[in-house]
Coordinates of C-alpha atoms in Angstrom, one line a residue:
X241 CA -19.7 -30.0 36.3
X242 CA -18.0 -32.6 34.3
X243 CA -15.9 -31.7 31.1
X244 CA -18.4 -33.8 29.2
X245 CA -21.5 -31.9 30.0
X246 CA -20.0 -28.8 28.9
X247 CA -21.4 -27.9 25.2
X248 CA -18.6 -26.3 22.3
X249 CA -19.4 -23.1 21.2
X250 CA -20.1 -22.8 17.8
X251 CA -18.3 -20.3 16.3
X252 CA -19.8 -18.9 12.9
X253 CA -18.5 -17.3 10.4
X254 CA -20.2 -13.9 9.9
X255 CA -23.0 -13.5 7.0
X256 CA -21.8 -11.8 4.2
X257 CA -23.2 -8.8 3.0
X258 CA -24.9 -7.8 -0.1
X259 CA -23.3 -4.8 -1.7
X260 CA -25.7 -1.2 -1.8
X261 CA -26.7 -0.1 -4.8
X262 CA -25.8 2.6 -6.3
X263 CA -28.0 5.6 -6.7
X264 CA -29.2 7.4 -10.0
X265 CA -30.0 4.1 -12.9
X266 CA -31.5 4.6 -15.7
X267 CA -34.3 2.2 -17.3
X268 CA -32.8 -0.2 -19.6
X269 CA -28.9 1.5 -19.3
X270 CA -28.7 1.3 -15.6
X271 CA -25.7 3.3 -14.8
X272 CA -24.5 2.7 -17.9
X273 CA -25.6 6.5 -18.9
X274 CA -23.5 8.0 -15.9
X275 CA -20.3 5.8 -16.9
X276 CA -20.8 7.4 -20.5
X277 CA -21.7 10.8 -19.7
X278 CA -19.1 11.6 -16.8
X279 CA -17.0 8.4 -16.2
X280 CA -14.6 10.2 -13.9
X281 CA -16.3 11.5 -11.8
X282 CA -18.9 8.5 -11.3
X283 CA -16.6 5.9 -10.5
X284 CA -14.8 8.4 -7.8
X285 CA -18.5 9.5 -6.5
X286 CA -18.7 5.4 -5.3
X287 CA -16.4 5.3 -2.5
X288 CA -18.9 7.6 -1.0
X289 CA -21.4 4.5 -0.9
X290 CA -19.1 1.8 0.2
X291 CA -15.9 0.2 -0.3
X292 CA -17.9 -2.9 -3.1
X293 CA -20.8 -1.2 -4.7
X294 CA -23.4 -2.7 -6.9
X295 CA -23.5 -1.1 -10.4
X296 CA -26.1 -2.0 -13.3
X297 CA -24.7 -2.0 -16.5
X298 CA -27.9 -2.4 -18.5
X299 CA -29.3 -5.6 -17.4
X300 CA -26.4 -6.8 -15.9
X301 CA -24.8 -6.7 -12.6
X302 CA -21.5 -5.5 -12.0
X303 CA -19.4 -4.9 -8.8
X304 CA -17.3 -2.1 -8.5
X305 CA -14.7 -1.9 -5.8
X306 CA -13.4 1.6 -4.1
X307 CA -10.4 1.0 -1.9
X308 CA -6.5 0.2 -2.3
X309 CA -6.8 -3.0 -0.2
X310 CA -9.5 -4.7 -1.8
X311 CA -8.2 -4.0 -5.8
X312 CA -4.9 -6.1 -4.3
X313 CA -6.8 -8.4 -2.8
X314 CA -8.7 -8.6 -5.9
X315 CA -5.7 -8.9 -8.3
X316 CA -3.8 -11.2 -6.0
X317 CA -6.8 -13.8 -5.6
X318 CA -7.2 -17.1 -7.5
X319 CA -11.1 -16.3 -7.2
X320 CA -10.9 -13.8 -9.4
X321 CA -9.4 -14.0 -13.4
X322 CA -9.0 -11.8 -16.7
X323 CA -12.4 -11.1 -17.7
X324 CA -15.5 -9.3 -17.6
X325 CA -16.6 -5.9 -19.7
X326 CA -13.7 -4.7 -20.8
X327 CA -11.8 -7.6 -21.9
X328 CA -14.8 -8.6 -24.1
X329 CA -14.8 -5.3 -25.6
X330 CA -11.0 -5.7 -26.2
X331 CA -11.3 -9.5 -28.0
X332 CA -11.9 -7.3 -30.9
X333 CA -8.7 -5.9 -31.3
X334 CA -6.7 -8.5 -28.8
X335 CA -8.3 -11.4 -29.8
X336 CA -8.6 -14.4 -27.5
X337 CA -5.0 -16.1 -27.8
X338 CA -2.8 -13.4 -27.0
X339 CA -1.5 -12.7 -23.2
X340 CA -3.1 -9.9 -22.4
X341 CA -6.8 -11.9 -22.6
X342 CA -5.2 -14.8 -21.9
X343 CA -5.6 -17.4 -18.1
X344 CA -4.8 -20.1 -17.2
X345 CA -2.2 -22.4 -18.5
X346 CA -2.0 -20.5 -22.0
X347 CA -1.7 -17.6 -19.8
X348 CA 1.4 -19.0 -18.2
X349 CA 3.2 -20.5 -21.0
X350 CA 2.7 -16.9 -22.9
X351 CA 4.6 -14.8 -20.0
X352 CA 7.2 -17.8 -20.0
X353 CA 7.6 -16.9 -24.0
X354 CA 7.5 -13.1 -24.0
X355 CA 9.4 -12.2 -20.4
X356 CA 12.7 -13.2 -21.3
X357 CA 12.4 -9.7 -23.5
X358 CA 11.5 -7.4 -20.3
X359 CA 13.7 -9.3 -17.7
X360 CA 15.6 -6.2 -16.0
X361 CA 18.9 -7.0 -17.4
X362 CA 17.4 -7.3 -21.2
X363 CA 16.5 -3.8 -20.6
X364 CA 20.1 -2.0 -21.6
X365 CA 20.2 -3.6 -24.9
X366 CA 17.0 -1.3 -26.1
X367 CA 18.6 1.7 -24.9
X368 CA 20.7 3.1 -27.8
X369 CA 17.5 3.0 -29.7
X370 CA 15.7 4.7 -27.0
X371 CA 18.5 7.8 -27.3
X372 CA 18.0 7.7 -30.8
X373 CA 14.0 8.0 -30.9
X374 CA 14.0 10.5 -27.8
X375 CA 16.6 12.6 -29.2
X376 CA 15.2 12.4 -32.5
X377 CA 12.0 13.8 -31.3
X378 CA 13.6 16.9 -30.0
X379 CA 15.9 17.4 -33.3
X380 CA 12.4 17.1 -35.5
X381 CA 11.0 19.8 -33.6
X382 CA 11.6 23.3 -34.3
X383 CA 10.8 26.3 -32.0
X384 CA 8.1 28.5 -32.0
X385 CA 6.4 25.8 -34.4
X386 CA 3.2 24.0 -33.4
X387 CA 3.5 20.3 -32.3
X388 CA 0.2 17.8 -32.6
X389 CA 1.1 15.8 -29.3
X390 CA -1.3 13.3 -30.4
X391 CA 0.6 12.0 -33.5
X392 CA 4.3 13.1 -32.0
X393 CA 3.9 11.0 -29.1
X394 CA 2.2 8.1 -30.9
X395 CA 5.1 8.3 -33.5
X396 CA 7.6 7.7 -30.8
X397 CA 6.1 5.0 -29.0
X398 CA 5.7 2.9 -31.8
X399 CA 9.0 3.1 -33.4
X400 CA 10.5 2.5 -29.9
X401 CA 8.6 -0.8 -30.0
X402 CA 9.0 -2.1 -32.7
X403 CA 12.6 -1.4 -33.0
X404 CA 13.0 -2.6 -29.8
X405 CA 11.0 -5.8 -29.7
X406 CA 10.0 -6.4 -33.5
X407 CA 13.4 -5.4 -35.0
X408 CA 11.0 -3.7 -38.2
X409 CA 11.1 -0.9 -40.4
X410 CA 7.2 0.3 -39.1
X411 CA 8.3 4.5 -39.4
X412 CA 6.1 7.0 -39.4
X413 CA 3.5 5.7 -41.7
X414 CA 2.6 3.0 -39.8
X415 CA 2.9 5.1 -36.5
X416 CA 0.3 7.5 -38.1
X417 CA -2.0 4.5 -39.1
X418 CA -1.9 3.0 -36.1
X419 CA -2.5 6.6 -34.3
X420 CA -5.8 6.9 -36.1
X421 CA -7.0 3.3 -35.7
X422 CA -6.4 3.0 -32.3
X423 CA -8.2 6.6 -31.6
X424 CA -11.6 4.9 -32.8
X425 CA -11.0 1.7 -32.2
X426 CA -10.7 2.6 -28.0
X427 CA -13.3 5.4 -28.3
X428 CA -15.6 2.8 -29.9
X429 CA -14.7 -0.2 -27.4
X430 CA -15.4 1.9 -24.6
X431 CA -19.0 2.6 -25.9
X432 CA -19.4 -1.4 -26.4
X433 CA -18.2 -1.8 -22.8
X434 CA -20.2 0.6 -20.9
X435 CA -23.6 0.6 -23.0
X436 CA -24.1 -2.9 -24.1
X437 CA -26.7 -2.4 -26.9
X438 CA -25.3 -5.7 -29.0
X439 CA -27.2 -5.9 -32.3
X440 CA -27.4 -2.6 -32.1
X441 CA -23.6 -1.9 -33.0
X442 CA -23.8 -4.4 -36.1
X443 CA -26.3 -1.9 -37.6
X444 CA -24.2 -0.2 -41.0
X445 CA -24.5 3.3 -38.8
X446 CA -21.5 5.8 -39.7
X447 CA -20.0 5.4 -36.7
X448 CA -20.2 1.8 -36.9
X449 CA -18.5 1.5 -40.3
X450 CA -16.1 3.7 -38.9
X451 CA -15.3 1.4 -36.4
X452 CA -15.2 -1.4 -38.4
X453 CA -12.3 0.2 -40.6
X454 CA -9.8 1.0 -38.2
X455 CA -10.0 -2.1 -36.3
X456 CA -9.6 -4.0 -40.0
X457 CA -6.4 -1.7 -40.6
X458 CA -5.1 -2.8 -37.1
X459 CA -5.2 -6.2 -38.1
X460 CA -3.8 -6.0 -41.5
X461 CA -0.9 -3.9 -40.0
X462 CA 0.0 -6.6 -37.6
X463 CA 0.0 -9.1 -40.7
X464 CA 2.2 -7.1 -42.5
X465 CA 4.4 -6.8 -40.1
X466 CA 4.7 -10.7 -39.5
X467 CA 4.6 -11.0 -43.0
X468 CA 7.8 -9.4 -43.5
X469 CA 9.5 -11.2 -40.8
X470 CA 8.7 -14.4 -42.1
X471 CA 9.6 -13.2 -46.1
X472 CA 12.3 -12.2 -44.7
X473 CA 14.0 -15.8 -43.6
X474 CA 15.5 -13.4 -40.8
X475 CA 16.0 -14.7 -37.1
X476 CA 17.1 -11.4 -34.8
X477 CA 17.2 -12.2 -31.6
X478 CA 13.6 -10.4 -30.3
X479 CA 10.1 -10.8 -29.1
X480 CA 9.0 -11.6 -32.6
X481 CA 11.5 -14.4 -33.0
X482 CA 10.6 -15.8 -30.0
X483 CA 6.7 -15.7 -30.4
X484 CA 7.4 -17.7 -34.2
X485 CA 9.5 -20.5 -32.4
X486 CA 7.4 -20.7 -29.7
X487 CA 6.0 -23.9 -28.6
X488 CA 2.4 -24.9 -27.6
X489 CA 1.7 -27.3 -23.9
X490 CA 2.2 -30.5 -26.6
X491 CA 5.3 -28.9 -28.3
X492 CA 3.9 -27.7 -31.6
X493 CA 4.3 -24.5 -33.0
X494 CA 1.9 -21.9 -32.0
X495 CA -0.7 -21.0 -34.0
X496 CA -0.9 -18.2 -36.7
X497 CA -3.9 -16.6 -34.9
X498 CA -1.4 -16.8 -31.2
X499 CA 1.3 -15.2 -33.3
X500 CA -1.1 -12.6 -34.5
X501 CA -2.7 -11.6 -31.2
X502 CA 0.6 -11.8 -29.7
X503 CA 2.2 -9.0 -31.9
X504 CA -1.5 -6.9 -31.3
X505 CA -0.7 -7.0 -27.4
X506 CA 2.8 -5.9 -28.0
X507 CA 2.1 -3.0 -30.7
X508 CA -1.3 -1.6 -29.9
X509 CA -2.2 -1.4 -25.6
X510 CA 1.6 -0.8 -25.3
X511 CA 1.7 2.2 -27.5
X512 CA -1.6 3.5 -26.6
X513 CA -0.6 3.8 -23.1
X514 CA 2.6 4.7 -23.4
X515 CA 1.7 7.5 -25.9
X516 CA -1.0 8.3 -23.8
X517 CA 1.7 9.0 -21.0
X518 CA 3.4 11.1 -23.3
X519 CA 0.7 13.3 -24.0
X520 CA 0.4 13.9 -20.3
X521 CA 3.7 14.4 -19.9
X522 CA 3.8 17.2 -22.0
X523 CA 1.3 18.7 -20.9
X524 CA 2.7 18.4 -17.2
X525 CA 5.8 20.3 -18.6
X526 CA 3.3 23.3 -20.1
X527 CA 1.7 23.5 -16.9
X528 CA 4.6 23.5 -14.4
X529 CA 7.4 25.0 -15.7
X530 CA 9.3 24.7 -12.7
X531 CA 8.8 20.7 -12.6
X532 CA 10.3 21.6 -16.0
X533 CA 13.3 23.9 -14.9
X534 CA 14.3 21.1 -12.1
X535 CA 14.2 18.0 -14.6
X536 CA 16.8 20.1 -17.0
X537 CA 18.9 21.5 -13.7
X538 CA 19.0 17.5 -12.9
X539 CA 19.7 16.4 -16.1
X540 CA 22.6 18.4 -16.6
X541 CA 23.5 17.9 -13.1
X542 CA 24.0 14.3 -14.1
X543 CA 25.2 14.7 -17.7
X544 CA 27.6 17.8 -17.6
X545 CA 25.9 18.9 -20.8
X546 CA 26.1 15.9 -22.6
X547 CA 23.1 14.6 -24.0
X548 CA 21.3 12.7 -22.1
X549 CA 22.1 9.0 -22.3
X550 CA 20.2 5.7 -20.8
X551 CA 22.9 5.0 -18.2
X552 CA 21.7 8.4 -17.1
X553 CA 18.1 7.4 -16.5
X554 CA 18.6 5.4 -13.1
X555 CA 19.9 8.4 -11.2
X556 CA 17.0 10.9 -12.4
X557 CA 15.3 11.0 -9.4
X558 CA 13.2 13.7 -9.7
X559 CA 11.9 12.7 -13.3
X560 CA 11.3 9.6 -12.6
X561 CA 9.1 11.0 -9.7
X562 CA 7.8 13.5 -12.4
X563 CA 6.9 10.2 -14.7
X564 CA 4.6 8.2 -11.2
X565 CA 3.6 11.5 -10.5
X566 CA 2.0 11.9 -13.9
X567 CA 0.9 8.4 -13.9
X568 CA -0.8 8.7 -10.8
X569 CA -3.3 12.0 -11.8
X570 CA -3.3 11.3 -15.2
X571 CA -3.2 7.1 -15.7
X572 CA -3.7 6.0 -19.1
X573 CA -5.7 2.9 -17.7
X574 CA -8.3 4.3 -15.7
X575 CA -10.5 1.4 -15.6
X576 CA -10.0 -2.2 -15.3
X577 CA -12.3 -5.3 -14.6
X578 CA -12.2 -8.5 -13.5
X579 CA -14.6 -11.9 -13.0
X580 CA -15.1 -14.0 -10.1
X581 CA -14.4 -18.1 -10.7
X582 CA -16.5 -19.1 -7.6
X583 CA -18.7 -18.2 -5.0
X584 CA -16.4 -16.4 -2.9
X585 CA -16.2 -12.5 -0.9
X586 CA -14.3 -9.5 -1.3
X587 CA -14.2 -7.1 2.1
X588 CA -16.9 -8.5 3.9
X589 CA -19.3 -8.5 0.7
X590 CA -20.6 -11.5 -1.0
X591 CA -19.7 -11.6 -4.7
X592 CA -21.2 -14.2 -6.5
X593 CA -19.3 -17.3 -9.3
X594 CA -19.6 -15.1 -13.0
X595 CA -20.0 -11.9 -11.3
X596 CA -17.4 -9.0 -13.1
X597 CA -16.0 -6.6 -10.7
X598 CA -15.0 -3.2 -12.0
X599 CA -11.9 -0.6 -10.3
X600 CA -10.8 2.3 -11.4
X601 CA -7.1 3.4 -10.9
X602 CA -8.1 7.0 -12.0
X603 CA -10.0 7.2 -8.4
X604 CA -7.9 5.4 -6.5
X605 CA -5.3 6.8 -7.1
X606 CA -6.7 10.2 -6.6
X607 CA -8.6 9.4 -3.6
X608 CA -8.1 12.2 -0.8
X609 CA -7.8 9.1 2.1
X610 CA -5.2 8.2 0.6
X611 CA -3.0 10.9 -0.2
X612 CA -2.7 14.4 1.0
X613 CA -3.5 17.4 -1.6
X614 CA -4.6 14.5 -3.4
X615 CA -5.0 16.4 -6.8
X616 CA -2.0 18.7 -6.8
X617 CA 1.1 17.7 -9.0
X618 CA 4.0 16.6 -6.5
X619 CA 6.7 14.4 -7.6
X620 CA 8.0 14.5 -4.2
X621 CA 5.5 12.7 -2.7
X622 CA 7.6 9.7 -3.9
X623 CA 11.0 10.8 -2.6
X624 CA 11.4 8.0 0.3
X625 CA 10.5 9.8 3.1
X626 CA 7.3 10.3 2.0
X627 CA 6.3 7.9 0.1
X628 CA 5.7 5.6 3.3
X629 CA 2.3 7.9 4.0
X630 CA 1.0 5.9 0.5
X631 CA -1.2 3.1 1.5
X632 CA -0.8 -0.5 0.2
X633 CA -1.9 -0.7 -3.3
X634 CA -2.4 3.0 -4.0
X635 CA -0.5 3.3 -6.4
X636 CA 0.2 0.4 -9.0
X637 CA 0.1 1.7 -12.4
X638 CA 1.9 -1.5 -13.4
X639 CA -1.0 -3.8 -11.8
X640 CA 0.5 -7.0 -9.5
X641 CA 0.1 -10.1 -9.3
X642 CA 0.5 -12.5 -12.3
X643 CA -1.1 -10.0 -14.3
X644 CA 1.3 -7.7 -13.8
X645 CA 2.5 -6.0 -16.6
X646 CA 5.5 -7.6 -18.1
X647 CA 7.0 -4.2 -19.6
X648 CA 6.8 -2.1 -17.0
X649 CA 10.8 -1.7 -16.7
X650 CA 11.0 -0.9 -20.4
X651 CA 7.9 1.4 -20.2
X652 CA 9.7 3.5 -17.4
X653 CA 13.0 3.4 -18.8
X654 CA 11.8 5.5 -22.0
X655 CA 9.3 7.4 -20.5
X656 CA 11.9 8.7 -18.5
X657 CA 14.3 9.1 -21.0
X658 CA 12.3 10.9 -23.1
X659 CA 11.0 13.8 -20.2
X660 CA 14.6 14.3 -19.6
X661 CA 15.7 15.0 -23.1
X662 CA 12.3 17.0 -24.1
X663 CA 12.9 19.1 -20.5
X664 CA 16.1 19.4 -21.2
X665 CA 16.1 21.7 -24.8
X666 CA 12.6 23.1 -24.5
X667 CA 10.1 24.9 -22.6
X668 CA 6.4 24.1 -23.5
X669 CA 3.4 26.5 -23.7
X670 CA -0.3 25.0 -25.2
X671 CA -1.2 27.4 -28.1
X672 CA -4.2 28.5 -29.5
X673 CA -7.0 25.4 -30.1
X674 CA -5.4 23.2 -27.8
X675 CA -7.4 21.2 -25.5
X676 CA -6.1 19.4 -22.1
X677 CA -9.3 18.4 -21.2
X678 CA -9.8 14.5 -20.7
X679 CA -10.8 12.4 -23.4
X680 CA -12.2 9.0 -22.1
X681 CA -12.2 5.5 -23.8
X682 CA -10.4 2.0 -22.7
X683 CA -7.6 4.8 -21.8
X684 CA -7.5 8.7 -20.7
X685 CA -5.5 11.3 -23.1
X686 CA -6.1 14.8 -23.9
X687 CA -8.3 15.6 -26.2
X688 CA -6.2 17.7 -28.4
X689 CA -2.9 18.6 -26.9
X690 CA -1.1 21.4 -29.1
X691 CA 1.7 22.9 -27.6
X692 CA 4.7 25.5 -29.1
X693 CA 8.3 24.4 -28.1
X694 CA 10.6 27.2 -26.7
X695 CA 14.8 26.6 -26.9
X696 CA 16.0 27.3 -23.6

């Protein structure tokens, strides 16, 4: 046999798969009806079908992915980019020119603007101002008195940002308008995302005028706010400075509308998730008083009976592991989706060019394969030894990747800050009328979270 007569084997790629359907459409809404009536507990219920599962979403198509690896994969690929479902239910509020809707080229020269503010060594500068608001939380409570999580923890989260990164005088008016907006504006995006009826949400219905209303106060809050800053002839060196000198790709001033849904992305997802976080936080502390007891014995362990400082926060251990914990069981963005660029796969699966691909961190970050006890609260899970049993990707509340979220240093620094001084003078009990249950939109808080501060 010569070498010539001897024929190469073709080696082919194997055939991609098409994704199973999942079970239980409806006519016309597809499973659009599950992901309204139970949301939670649909998009957990896929992993049981496969890790890419084919959803309808009225008459559309959507992918939804189920495992650790693949929502890295997805978030780290080129093939995939910001959009899909729930960024065009967000355009709305976000607009199309701000970074958080933003790929591309615009996309980059937008982190390159606003990152400079987050970098890890920026981060110190915001804490006196994170003392301040945490500690003034705890002085403005009284005990034994009532405290309506839902506007307390919106309160704080936007004074800290906009003090922080705005340098403004938005107090507690603005806090409480922005609290109420945002309430319908998510509830009502969510509805857009998940049942897309179009015309049908134009209609003057109640809850459409309703709508309508808080997302216009949004937007004329944000225009005050720049407003002022530009009335002002004042140049402090912050996020809002840098967004009105910033430049465009031929060296031009951005536009009014970039500015605009620049200071949305900073002022409205950042405090709803972040208040969102707070909610569930104190809710955690209700629940387990002794996750409670052993922030304050750490706390004062660090502090000798000072009050707690930011300097502090870094050797916290065990609140910060209270903070992933709560971010893990309770995340304020439980559902995210993205759009493929080109014919390309994901796990085996063939996913076609314009396809949206849907993941939930709410299930995959509660998913029993992944972690033992999966829905028990343990912050320890995250002390080093342990946290090595966490797969890949299992736990990114943040998100990766160029999308990554730019704040997440800040976010953790006064989330942190804030358990540990709360812990630290009070005990918390939910009193009569309060409701822990889940409350689903764009984000997950509870649905009315009253709770009694005791001194300790």
């Amino acid at each position: 046999m010569t070498v010539e007569s001897v024929k190469p084997v073709e080696v082919q790629a194997p055939e991609l798969k098409e994704p199973p359907l999942a079970g239980g459409g409806a006519p016309l809404l597809g499973h659009g009806w599950k992901l309204v009536r139970d949301p939670l507990a649909f998009m957990a219920r896929l992993r049981d079908h496969g890790d890419v599962v084919r959803l309808k979403l009225g008459p559309k198509t959507v992918y939804a992915v189920t495992t650790p690896a693949l929502t890295g994969a997805l978030a780290l690929s080129p093939d995939f980019v910001i959009d899909g479902p729930l960024w065009q239910s967000l355009e709305g509020l976000l607009g199309k020119e701000g970074v958080a809707t933003a790929n591309g080229p615009r996309h980059r020269r937008q982190r390159h603007t606003i990152q400079p503010a987050f970098r890890l060594d920026a981060i110190p500068a915001y804490g006196p101002i994170m003392e301040e608001e945490a500690h003034a939380l705890t002085e403005r409570w009284k005990t034994g008195e009532t405290i309506d999580c839902t506007s307390e923890s919106f309160r704080v989260a936007v004074r800290i940002s906009a003090r922080c990164l705005l340098r403004g005088r938005y107090m507690d008016e603005r806090a409480e308008r922005l609290c109420r907006a945002l309430a319908i504006v998510f509830g009502g995006m969510y509805r857009r995302m998940v049942v897309p009826l179009g015309p049908l949400y134009r209609l003057p219905l109640p809850a459409n005028r309703e709508f309508n209303r808080a997302l216009a106060d949004l937007h004329v809050l944000v225009d005050e706010i720049v407003a002022e800053r530009r009335a002002s002839g004042q140049k402090p060196d912050d996020l809002l400075t840098a967004l009105l000198d910033a430049k465009d790709d031929n060296g031009d001033p951005i536009g009014e509308q970039e500015v605009h849904d620049q200071v949305v992305a900073i002022l409205t997802p950042g405090s709803e998730t972040i208040a969102s976080t707070i909610m569930w936080l104190l809710q955690v502390l209700a629940e387990h008083p002794e996750q409670a007891d052993r922030v304050r014995a750490e706390v004062e362990s660090v502090t000798d009976g000072r009050p707690v400082a930011f300097e502090d926060v870094h050797r916290l251990t065990h609140t910060n592991n209270v903070v992933v914990e709560t971010m893990r069981l309770r995340p304020a963005v439980w559902i995210l989706t993205r759009r493929a660029v080109a014919d390309t796969e994901l796990g085996g699966y063939r996913i076609p060019a314009g396809a949206d691909i849907v993941y939930s961190p709410y299930a995959i970050q509660r998913d029993p394969r992944s972690y033992a006890h999966h829905l028990d609260f343990d912050p320890d899970r995250w002390l080093p030894e342990r946290v090595k049993d966490v797969p890949k990707y299992a736990m990114r509340p943040f998100s990766l990747g160029n999308r990554k979220c730019p704040s997440d240093h800040f976010s953790m620094a006064q989330l942190s800050l804030i358990t540990a001084a709360i812990a630290t003078k009070y005990r918390f009990e939910q009193v009569a009328g309060s409701s822990d249950t889940t409350r689903v939109g764009i984000t997950l808080r509870p649905q009315r979270l009253l709770v009694r501060p005791v001194a300790r």
